[in-house]
XYZ file of C-alpha atoms in Angstrom:
645
model
C 56.776 -61.383 -48.912
C 53.615 -59.831 -47.533
C 50.177 -60.356 -49.498
C 48.590 -57.469 -51.361
C 45.250 -56.327 -50.034
C 43.988 -55.054 -53.629
C 44.908 -56.359 -56.799
C 46.460 -52.971 -58.156
C 47.349 -49.753 -56.803
C 44.916 -48.025 -58.620
C 42.180 -50.226 -57.597
C 43.168 -49.950 -53.965
C 42.899 -46.062 -54.382
C 39.353 -46.264 -55.905
C 38.074 -48.692 -53.188
C 39.122 -46.609 -50.364
C 37.830 -43.465 -52.014
C 34.625 -45.004 -52.441
C 34.498 -46.038 -48.852
C 35.579 -42.426 -47.789
C 32.833 -40.894 -49.855
C 30.031 -43.433 -48.406
C 31.146 -42.475 -44.928
C 31.236 -38.982 -45.594
C 27.495 -39.271 -47.032
C 26.576 -41.184 -43.589
C 28.356 -38.584 -41.210
C 26.645 -35.831 -43.160
C 23.193 -37.399 -42.655
C 23.577 -38.344 -39.154
C 25.245 -34.833 -38.655
C 21.623 -33.374 -39.390
C 19.909 -35.704 -37.093
C 22.353 -35.318 -33.910
C 22.877 -32.004 -32.737
C 25.222 -33.393 -29.544
C 24.793 -31.877 -26.143
C 24.254 -28.150 -27.469
C 26.362 -26.682 -24.643
C 26.517 -23.050 -26.221
C 25.771 -20.414 -23.695
C 22.166 -18.893 -24.592
C 21.995 -16.607 -21.494
C 23.531 -16.225 -18.103
C 23.029 -13.881 -15.066
C 23.773 -13.696 -11.485
C 21.900 -11.909 -8.706
C 22.896 -8.748 -7.330
C 22.744 -9.854 -3.664
C 25.968 -11.506 -1.768
C 25.637 -14.354 0.621
C 25.416 -13.592 4.280
C 27.954 -16.419 5.153
C 29.917 -17.164 2.177
C 31.460 -20.290 4.059
C 27.931 -21.439 4.977
C 26.960 -20.998 1.372
C 30.267 -22.793 0.000
C 29.790 -25.456 2.258
C 25.873 -26.216 1.099
C 26.996 -26.135 -2.882
C 29.070 -29.285 -3.222
C 26.488 -31.531 -1.225
C 23.403 -29.907 -3.246
C 25.158 -30.540 -6.612
C 25.886 -34.096 -5.831
C 22.383 -34.845 -4.918
C 21.208 -32.947 -8.193
C 23.671 -34.782 -10.344
C 22.193 -38.294 -9.477
C 18.672 -37.011 -10.125
C 19.679 -35.448 -13.434
C 21.619 -38.679 -14.546
C 18.499 -40.626 -13.966
C 15.708 -38.504 -15.009
C 17.035 -35.646 -17.022
C 15.585 -33.357 -14.296
C 16.452 -32.820 -10.700
C 15.717 -30.099 -7.911
C 17.240 -30.183 -4.472
C 17.921 -27.867 -1.492
C 20.582 -27.761 1.097
C 20.671 -25.629 4.363
C 18.072 -22.995 5.497
C 17.537 -19.544 6.086
C 19.418 -16.830 3.972
C 22.311 -19.266 3.416
C 20.011 -22.105 1.746
C 20.965 -23.243 -1.757
C 18.083 -24.144 -3.858
C 19.078 -25.501 -7.049
C 17.312 -26.920 -10.509
C 18.495 -28.463 -13.638
C 16.854 -30.014 -16.672
C 18.004 -31.279 -20.133
C 15.919 -30.887 -23.256
C 14.094 -34.023 -23.973
C 15.688 -34.745 -27.373
C 19.204 -35.189 -25.783
C 20.451 -38.653 -25.172
C 21.489 -39.571 -21.638
C 25.086 -39.036 -22.676
C 24.613 -35.744 -24.206
C 22.520 -34.695 -21.206
C 25.312 -35.713 -18.825
C 27.690 -33.561 -20.946
C 25.431 -30.590 -20.879
C 24.765 -30.865 -17.210
C 28.474 -30.925 -16.448
C 28.659 -27.685 -18.263
C 25.990 -26.211 -15.850
C 27.599 -27.481 -13.044
C 30.771 -26.125 -13.887
C 29.630 -22.641 -15.090
C 26.533 -22.243 -12.857
C 28.494 -21.833 -9.548
C 30.935 -19.205 -11.051
C 28.049 -16.763 -9.690
C 29.250 -17.681 -6.084
C 29.231 -15.811 -3.682
C 26.144 -14.347 -5.167
C 22.812 -15.656 -3.702
C 21.457 -16.599 -6.992
C 22.431 -17.315 -10.618
C 20.718 -18.976 -13.607
C 22.476 -20.207 -16.954
C 20.498 -21.161 -20.083
C 22.241 -23.656 -22.623
C 20.899 -24.611 -25.737
C 20.785 -28.100 -24.358
C 19.813 -27.644 -20.671
C 19.164 -25.090 -17.905
C 20.359 -24.594 -14.329
C 19.331 -22.129 -11.563
C 20.197 -21.729 -7.958
C 18.818 -19.335 -5.328
C 18.576 -18.824 -1.647
C 14.725 -19.431 -1.779
C 12.306 -21.860 -3.293
C 11.593 -20.712 -6.974
C 10.972 -24.084 -8.274
C 7.233 -22.961 -9.122
C 8.125 -19.725 -10.627
C 7.159 -19.149 -14.265
C 7.799 -15.663 -14.949
C 10.063 -12.836 -13.367
C 11.719 -9.659 -14.171
C 14.772 -11.182 -15.707
C 12.997 -12.850 -18.300
C 14.357 -11.872 -21.906
C 14.346 -12.701 -25.542
C 17.903 -13.160 -27.254
C 17.879 -12.490 -30.976
C 20.472 -12.980 -33.608
C 20.285 -9.614 -35.306
C 23.148 -10.048 -37.325
C 21.413 -12.341 -39.513
C 18.132 -11.385 -41.350
C 15.520 -12.989 -43.506
C 15.457 -11.500 -47.033
C 11.641 -11.854 -46.969
C 10.574 -10.348 -43.636
C 6.880 -10.724 -43.989
C 6.915 -14.107 -45.099
C 9.615 -15.268 -42.420
C 7.424 -13.658 -39.699
C 4.178 -15.556 -40.747
C 6.304 -18.876 -40.950
C 7.831 -18.261 -37.529
C 4.930 -17.142 -35.885
C 3.269 -20.511 -36.970
C 6.048 -22.598 -35.803
C 6.439 -21.107 -32.317
C 2.737 -21.034 -31.689
C 2.429 -24.547 -32.830
C 5.050 -25.825 -30.264
C 3.591 -23.904 -27.418
C 0.478 -25.418 -27.919
C 1.777 -28.841 -28.257
C 4.090 -28.611 -25.437
C 0.993 -27.590 -23.129
C -1.127 -30.334 -24.191
C 1.439 -32.932 -23.737
C 4.734 -33.550 -21.968
C 5.900 -29.763 -21.577
C 8.160 -30.213 -24.649
C 7.763 -30.174 -28.154
C 9.682 -29.561 -31.436
C 8.420 -28.760 -34.870
C 8.451 -26.872 -37.959
C 6.517 -24.690 -40.299
C 7.294 -24.179 -44.213
C 6.158 -22.194 -47.032
C 7.835 -23.048 -50.446
C 11.585 -22.765 -50.019
C 11.489 -21.434 -46.322
C 11.501 -23.550 -43.278
C 11.512 -22.412 -39.555
C 12.289 -25.042 -36.724
C 11.047 -24.425 -33.116
C 11.439 -25.981 -29.710
C 9.601 -25.432 -26.422
C 10.013 -26.502 -23.058
C 8.620 -25.831 -19.556
C 10.709 -27.063 -16.376
C 9.236 -30.180 -14.698
C 8.763 -28.342 -11.593
C 5.949 -25.898 -13.066
C 2.336 -27.055 -13.058
C 0.126 -26.919 -16.211
C -1.218 -23.701 -15.723
C 2.238 -21.894 -14.868
C 3.620 -23.880 -17.850
C 1.068 -22.442 -20.044
C 1.259 -18.956 -18.979
C 5.178 -19.100 -19.458
C 4.928 -20.520 -22.836
C 2.327 -17.811 -24.006
C 4.690 -15.075 -22.664
C 7.601 -16.745 -24.293
C 5.785 -16.621 -27.740
C 4.646 -13.028 -27.123
C 8.468 -12.240 -26.399
C 10.128 -14.132 -29.050
C 8.139 -12.910 -32.226
C 9.667 -9.444 -31.746
C 12.925 -11.178 -33.032
C 11.684 -11.240 -36.454
C 13.099 -11.029 -39.087
C 16.281 -12.393 -37.187
C 16.719 -15.925 -38.541
C 17.229 -17.271 -34.792
C 15.825 -16.150 -31.682
C 15.289 -17.527 -28.213
C 13.015 -16.572 -25.120
C 14.624 -17.227 -21.732
C 12.051 -17.292 -18.945
C 12.129 -18.249 -15.341
C 10.202 -21.066 -16.047
C 10.529 -22.326 -19.698
C 12.804 -22.042 -22.881
C 11.829 -21.258 -26.505
C 13.877 -21.383 -29.563
C 13.520 -21.027 -33.206
C 15.916 -21.201 -36.300
C 16.305 -21.589 -40.063
C 18.335 -24.552 -39.431
C 17.762 -27.791 -37.468
C 19.196 -27.810 -34.132
C 17.657 -30.521 -32.184
C 18.206 -34.269 -32.260
C 15.984 -35.991 -34.899
C 16.911 -39.478 -33.581
C 15.493 -38.542 -30.072
C 12.347 -36.903 -31.012
C 8.984 -36.992 -32.992
C 8.561 -33.695 -34.673
C 5.007 -32.094 -35.025
C 5.078 -29.432 -38.156
C 2.355 -27.535 -40.164
C 1.407 -28.420 -43.799
C 3.459 -31.280 -45.390
C 6.795 -30.730 -43.814
C 6.506 -34.040 -41.285
C 5.503 -36.090 -44.152
C 8.378 -34.968 -46.280
C 10.652 -35.628 -43.689
C 9.400 -39.436 -43.279
C 9.683 -40.119 -46.953
C 13.203 -38.428 -47.085
C 14.360 -40.236 -43.945
C 12.800 -43.691 -45.460
C 14.566 -43.400 -49.050
C 17.715 -42.175 -47.677
C 17.714 -45.001 -44.986
C 17.239 -47.633 -47.489
C 20.288 -46.401 -49.614
C 22.457 -46.028 -46.841
C 21.685 -49.439 -45.205
C 23.184 -50.930 -48.345
C 26.140 -48.463 -48.055
C 26.402 -49.050 -44.341
C 26.758 -52.646 -44.675
C 29.694 -52.290 -47.116
C 31.194 -49.705 -45.240
C 31.010 -51.810 -41.849
C 33.030 -54.603 -43.461
C 35.571 -52.372 -44.752
C 35.830 -50.432 -41.502
C 36.186 -53.836 -39.598
C 39.278 -54.642 -42.048
C 40.775 -51.338 -41.451
C 40.341 -51.394 -37.761
C 41.664 -54.890 -37.417
C 44.799 -53.882 -39.328
C 45.139 -50.730 -36.923
C 44.986 -53.170 -33.936
C 47.567 -55.201 -35.322
C 49.675 -52.189 -35.806
C 49.258 -51.105 -32.453
C 50.189 -54.546 -31.114
C 53.361 -54.290 -33.328
C 53.992 -50.966 -31.903
C 53.774 -51.721 -28.124
C 54.570 -55.403 -28.429
C 52.587 -58.422 -27.150
C 54.092 -58.135 -23.652
C 52.876 -54.487 -22.996
C 49.430 -55.256 -24.679
C 48.833 -58.045 -22.500
C 49.950 -56.208 -19.393
C 47.778 -53.529 -19.731
C 44.920 -55.570 -21.064
C 44.920 -57.792 -17.784
C 45.301 -54.881 -15.441
C 42.704 -52.882 -13.604
C 43.860 -49.782 -15.784
C 42.819 -51.098 -18.914
C 39.919 -48.861 -20.774
C 38.457 -49.971 -24.253
C 39.348 -47.068 -27.001
C 35.646 -47.554 -28.525
C 34.442 -46.848 -24.994
C 36.531 -43.602 -24.862
C 35.454 -42.438 -28.344
C 31.931 -43.041 -27.290
C 32.311 -41.024 -24.012
C 33.982 -38.076 -25.639
C 31.486 -38.149 -28.951
C 34.557 -39.167 -30.972
C 36.610 -36.459 -29.471
C 34.438 -33.709 -30.522
C 36.151 -30.439 -30.318
C 33.222 -29.172 -28.144
C 34.528 -31.671 -25.496
C 38.180 -30.448 -25.647
C 39.441 -29.072 -22.469
C 42.961 -28.264 -23.270
C 46.410 -28.886 -24.956
C 48.882 -30.978 -22.903
C 52.672 -31.488 -23.119
C 52.278 -34.652 -25.172
C 48.486 -34.758 -26.302
C 44.880 -33.168 -26.314
C 42.584 -33.588 -23.230
C 38.770 -34.191 -23.716
C 36.017 -34.359 -21.434
C 34.112 -37.600 -21.310
C 31.043 -39.132 -19.721
C 31.367 -42.999 -19.327
C 28.496 -45.427 -19.753
C 28.128 -45.692 -16.029
C 27.883 -41.695 -15.645
C 31.393 -41.045 -14.496
C 32.877 -37.694 -15.738
C 36.367 -38.213 -16.716
C 39.169 -36.515 -18.576
C 40.854 -38.377 -21.402
C 44.265 -37.498 -22.710
C 44.537 -38.480 -26.280
C 48.296 -38.920 -26.729
C 50.388 -37.725 -29.771
C 53.404 -39.971 -29.215
C 52.650 -43.483 -30.652
C 55.900 -44.499 -32.120
C 57.844 -47.755 -30.944
C 60.584 -45.801 -29.159
C 57.944 -44.120 -26.899
C 56.355 -47.508 -25.983
C 58.576 -47.986 -22.728
C 58.144 -44.241 -21.772
C 54.355 -44.739 -22.076
C 54.196 -47.727 -19.831
C 56.568 -46.319 -17.291
C 54.622 -43.053 -17.032
C 51.313 -45.074 -16.399
C 53.113 -47.137 -13.691
C 54.596 -44.058 -12.448
C 51.233 -42.131 -12.044
C 49.532 -45.307 -10.828
C 52.054 -45.887 -7.994
C 51.407 -42.435 -6.285
C 48.301 -41.846 -4.392
C 47.799 -38.632 -2.495
C 44.526 -36.317 -2.060
C 46.518 -33.491 -3.847
C 47.511 -35.205 -6.994
C 45.057 -35.986 -9.981
C 44.287 -39.864 -9.868
C 44.824 -41.744 -12.801
C 41.949 -43.946 -13.701
C 43.482 -46.016 -16.368
C 44.891 -46.041 -20.048
C 43.796 -47.623 -23.499
C 46.235 -48.914 -26.278
C 43.671 -51.113 -28.156
C 42.989 -48.534 -30.735
C 44.874 -46.490 -33.254
C 46.119 -44.174 -30.692
C 47.112 -44.268 -26.897
C 45.011 -42.651 -24.227
C 45.154 -41.627 -20.445
C 42.289 -41.460 -18.381
C 41.911 -39.097 -15.466
C 39.561 -38.033 -12.896
C 37.650 -34.996 -13.944
C 37.922 -31.725 -11.852
C 34.906 -29.541 -11.989
C 36.530 -26.047 -11.368
C 39.207 -26.586 -14.033
C 42.627 -24.920 -13.509
C 43.990 -22.452 -10.987
C 44.827 -19.927 -13.575
C 41.276 -19.505 -14.811
C 40.583 -18.265 -11.205
C 43.445 -16.132 -10.158
C 44.000 -14.300 -13.432
C 40.388 -13.659 -14.457
C 39.249 -10.274 -13.597
C 35.686 -11.774 -13.359
C 36.401 -14.597 -10.960
C 38.053 -14.746 -7.490
C 39.115 -16.859 -4.663
C 39.300 -15.296 -1.110
C 42.561 -15.398 1.150
C 41.480 -18.680 2.876
C 40.912 -20.383 -0.500
C 44.093 -19.233 -1.906
C 46.179 -20.161 1.111
C 44.497 -23.902 1.325
C 45.377 -24.132 -2.261
C 49.139 -23.190 -1.440
C 49.355 -25.701 1.359
C 47.660 -28.301 -0.739
C 50.077 -28.189 -3.459
C 53.010 -28.102 -0.891
C 51.755 -31.142 0.527
C 51.664 -32.847 -2.792
C 54.946 -31.948 -3.701
C 56.199 -33.055 -0.506
C 54.787 -36.523 -0.788
C 56.211 -36.812 -4.583
C 59.689 -35.969 -3.251
C 59.859 -37.852 -0.071
C 57.046 -40.010 1.086
C 56.051 -41.944 -1.998
C 57.803 -45.259 -2.773
C 59.672 -43.427 -5.507
C 61.216 -40.030 -5.636
C 59.602 -37.950 -8.398
C 60.210 -34.360 -9.844
C 57.244 -32.982 -11.578
C 59.374 -30.580 -13.592
C 56.232 -28.393 -14.590
C 54.524 -26.962 -11.567
C 52.428 -23.926 -12.894
C 49.088 -22.666 -12.303
C 47.535 -24.342 -15.204
C 48.764 -27.698 -13.934
C 46.926 -27.092 -10.785
C 43.161 -28.295 -10.921
C 40.407 -27.557 -8.346
C 37.912 -29.998 -7.612
C 34.059 -29.132 -6.680
C 35.258 -28.043 -3.170
C 38.306 -26.159 -4.736
C 40.953 -28.494 -3.315
C 44.064 -28.604 -5.425
C 45.168 -31.531 -7.585
C 48.501 -31.404 -9.396
C 48.120 -32.717 -12.797
C 50.055 -33.555 -16.012
C 53.058 -35.847 -15.258
C 54.068 -36.054 -18.755
C 57.424 -34.360 -18.057
C 57.852 -36.171 -14.496
C 61.204 -37.800 -13.657
C 61.902 -40.181 -10.963
C 65.340 -41.173 -9.635
C 67.026 -43.320 -6.998
C 67.836 -42.339 -3.417
C 71.582 -42.408 -4.106
C 71.318 -39.899 -6.894
C 72.005 -36.345 -6.178
C 70.807 -35.086 -9.498
C 69.637 -36.155 -13.053
C 71.035 -34.402 -16.241
C 68.597 -34.137 -18.720
C 67.381 -32.019 -21.594
C 65.727 -28.648 -20.198
C 61.751 -28.741 -20.561
C 59.091 -26.906 -18.709
C 57.569 -23.420 -18.737
C 59.883 -20.306 -19.101
C 59.008 -18.243 -15.821
C 58.517 -21.173 -13.779
C 61.949 -23.062 -14.310
C 64.804 -22.687 -11.910
C 67.913 -21.058 -13.037
C 70.573 -23.681 -12.697
C 68.024 -26.221 -14.548
C 67.776 -23.621 -17.543
C 71.885 -22.862 -17.521
C 73.154 -26.316 -16.799
C 70.482 -28.841 -17.086
C 71.135 -30.436 -13.742
C 67.604 -31.353 -12.059
C 66.958 -31.856 -8.650
C 63.854 -31.483 -6.195
C 64.695 -27.949 -5.756
C 63.738 -27.186 -9.305
C 60.231 -28.104 -8.237
C 60.721 -25.868 -5.115
C 61.457 -23.057 -7.206
C 58.659 -23.533 -9.515
C 56.474 -23.662 -6.512
C 57.804 -20.556 -5.038
C 56.854 -18.703 -8.214
C 53.178 -20.216 -8.305
C 52.935 -18.910 -4.464
C 53.881 -15.360 -5.632
C 51.440 -15.536 -8.493
C 48.601 -17.088 -6.020
C 49.193 -13.934 -3.804
C 49.738 -11.361 -6.326
C 47.223 -12.283 -8.907
C 49.875 -11.590 -11.699
C 51.375 -13.944 -14.108
C 55.150 -14.422 -13.872
C 55.301 -15.434 -17.637
C 55.517 -12.756 -20.709
C 57.954 -12.325 -23.455
C 61.376 -13.914 -22.850
C 63.082 -14.629 -19.522
C 63.082 -11.006 -18.489
C 59.505 -10.976 -17.615
C 60.332 -13.580 -14.820
C 63.024 -11.459 -13.761
C 60.598 -8.311 -13.527
C 57.976 -10.376 -11.661
C 60.603 -11.493 -8.799
C 62.349 -8.081 -8.559
C 59.153 -5.978 -8.006
C 57.990 -8.280 -5.507
C 61.527 -8.347 -3.751
C 61.816 -4.491 -3.713
C 58.337 -4.018 -1.966
C 59.079 -6.900 0.571
C 62.294 -5.318 1.382
C 60.334 -2.082 1.784
C 57.672 -3.866 4.067
C 55.307 -2.503 1.400
C 53.093 -5.609 1.376
C 49.830 -3.491 0.099
C 51.933 -3.203 -3.269
C 52.279 -6.841 -3.523
C 49.061 -8.381 -2.566
C 46.092 -8.764 -4.983
C 43.659 -5.890 -4.461
C 40.710 -8.358 -4.374
C 41.939 -10.024 -1.352
C 44.066 -7.444 0.757
C 42.820 -6.928 4.243
C 44.789 -5.263 6.984
C 43.740 -7.847 9.451
C 45.422 -10.510 7.164
C 48.587 -8.657 6.320
C 50.975 -10.790 8.459
C 49.625 -14.142 7.031
C 49.976 -12.692 3.509
C 53.376 -11.410 4.265
C 54.370 -14.995 5.607
C 52.983 -16.595 2.425
C 55.491 -14.166 0.402
C 58.421 -14.846 2.566
C 57.873 -18.533 1.839
C 57.551 -17.929 -1.705
C 60.719 -15.682 -1.712
C 62.699 -18.717 0.430
C 61.845 -21.031 -2.356
C 62.948 -18.913 -5.311
C 66.520 -18.330 -4.166
C 69.231 -18.499 -6.682
C 71.287 -21.160 -5.050
C 69.334 -24.429 -4.816
C 70.767 -25.285 -1.428
C 69.313 -22.197 0.181
C 65.805 -23.221 -1.039
C 63.969 -25.275 1.930
C 62.804 -28.908 1.095
C 58.936 -29.206 0.393
C 58.716 -30.855 3.753
C 59.968 -27.650 5.448
C 57.922 -25.627 3.439
C 54.846 -27.652 4.624
C 55.965 -27.115 8.258
C 56.427 -23.211 7.607
C 52.943 -22.996 6.160
C 51.425 -24.700 8.806
C 52.872 -22.455 11.620
C 53.074 -18.755 12.032
C 56.020 -17.009 10.894
C 59.077 -17.924 12.810
C 61.629 -15.516 13.540
C 64.363 -18.483 13.121
C 63.134 -18.717 9.614
C 65.950 -17.790 7.147
C 65.875 -14.455 5.269
C 65.968 -14.545 1.441
C 68.836 -13.492 0.008
C 69.129 -10.168 -1.961
C 68.282 -10.584 -4.716
C 67.103 -14.147 -5.238
C 67.879 -14.853 -8.858
C 70.591 -12.547 -10.324
C 73.503 -14.787 -8.442
C 73.053 -17.075 -11.256
C 71.646 -15.355 -14.269
C 74.218 -13.234 -15.209
C 74.130 -11.061 -18.191
C 75.858 -13.875 -19.950
C 73.476 -16.432 -18.708
C 70.252 -14.439 -19.648
C 71.798 -13.981 -23.167
C 72.393 -17.702 -23.432
C 68.824 -18.394 -22.408
C 67.709 -15.880 -24.669
C 69.567 -17.765 -27.540
C 68.074 -20.908 -26.431
C 64.650 -19.552 -26.461
C 64.940 -18.097 -30.220
C 66.397 -21.190 -31.544
C 63.693 -23.410 -29.851
C 65.908 -25.606 -27.587
C 64.146 -24.652 -24.496
C 60.578 -25.473 -25.299
C 57.720 -23.497 -23.586
C 54.915 -25.993 -23.141
C 51.224 -25.327 -24.084
C 48.122 -26.061 -21.831
C 48.349 -29.600 -19.836
C 45.341 -31.679 -18.526
C 43.829 -28.564 -17.013
C 41.765 -26.010 -19.252
C 41.290 -22.399 -19.264
């Protein structure tokens, strides 16, 4: 008979409710004191000129960013230059001084990801509320002001007392400007008048000398006061940043604030009083939370079994759950990257500065324990430059987590389906070839035969050099050399799934080949294969097939990349894609053969795709059957994977 924790159910409820209220009080208090990495975009623009040589500029970017990362991680500021002449890459980044080292890394990671979206333009700048980044093809490090300076006002929300607000706001921004000029080029503070308080922050880049910092902040004050009576405003200048708001927006535990009147004294008294009360409550909550977490740990041990726990704990794959919580700021929604097949993915920064993707798994029941460990083993046993690397896992907390390498450019679909972003033909073809090589490795070259089952654009991640990485092995299956196929429940993404797999549930490597073919055609056309129902995929293939037969390649290729001189190469890629999507699995090439075809020019001996490449299997009855399965939910369409949009 199990021992009761509390003497009565009612007492148990009362005690836990008290703990909940105390915890909530603490969270509310610290919530006002810790503003996190503040990765909201305050302003962004790209220059109007395009690089003389996109190839040379592209080669300089990752080297410069790598050097900049080490500087920012160490000092919160960095500047570097790579290359020379019109293709030189000058880049600068800086965090607000109130950010913790972890928050600075998280904020800079967003700068690194978003800033390079201006490529192939020669310059770009990005203001986040917690950090700043800029690149150009000339040395701009000493610039304080230029034609792109601007003020951004929250005009949708205005003070009900405009005259009073204007006076208090002017005092707040004026004070922080003077304070920043006198001290370390950074200051925060507030000004108050009865029930109105305005908070302000001012910062100059470390690259500016004192004179330029002063002129930049003076200009920022002149610009930002025009925002009144808007309750929030920002001044975004070449050499400095200023912000005011009626809400406290900086990290109190990282700064000392300057303020007019008696505001700072009130803060000190308030913090001391609350701190004393919360210290007592905190001790109680800490003791209770240890008991709760201990019981949670024991539950995880029961769930996975002592053998599994010991095996993972003693391996080089083990991560502590507490470390992953800190790396992701307690799985904060601002760090969410996407939704996977069986979990949610968050961006994290480990204590050593490494950026990772943490997949927080939904499935934590006993019957999933073996599958979890098998998946970890499966992914850990495959190593290829075009597969996302598994760094480890954690089962020592209340839920299981997988830890993967983080890819800066996120997923392929965020490029090819976004009219504001683009990849040239060479980059697209390199991605096609890289994915083909990764799949060929899984099918034929690794120690175990693996079928991915969910190849699609959102599961192809791109690193800082735009090299493709196949991600999300949540649906992957392995099988022996003597097996011709697996009979399994249908799972995947409609539009990418092979006809024979949808209809009969027979899984072979050719299902991945079909999905790859669809992906190739999406990359070439810039169009999605998916839509409402299976018919959307049919129409996608039919349109391409008809234009291919008519030799109307101009009607197939994405307008953003089509060039007459590249027509043959693009047509060859379409030919390979259609071969991979033929209805009969035996007519599709192996991925090893696909790699050979992509590495060589079109061979006259290459087979011709059948006409049409899908209706042989998807008869009217078959389409009706699939439509019924879709309507009843028997064929799941999986949501986003490790990659993000």
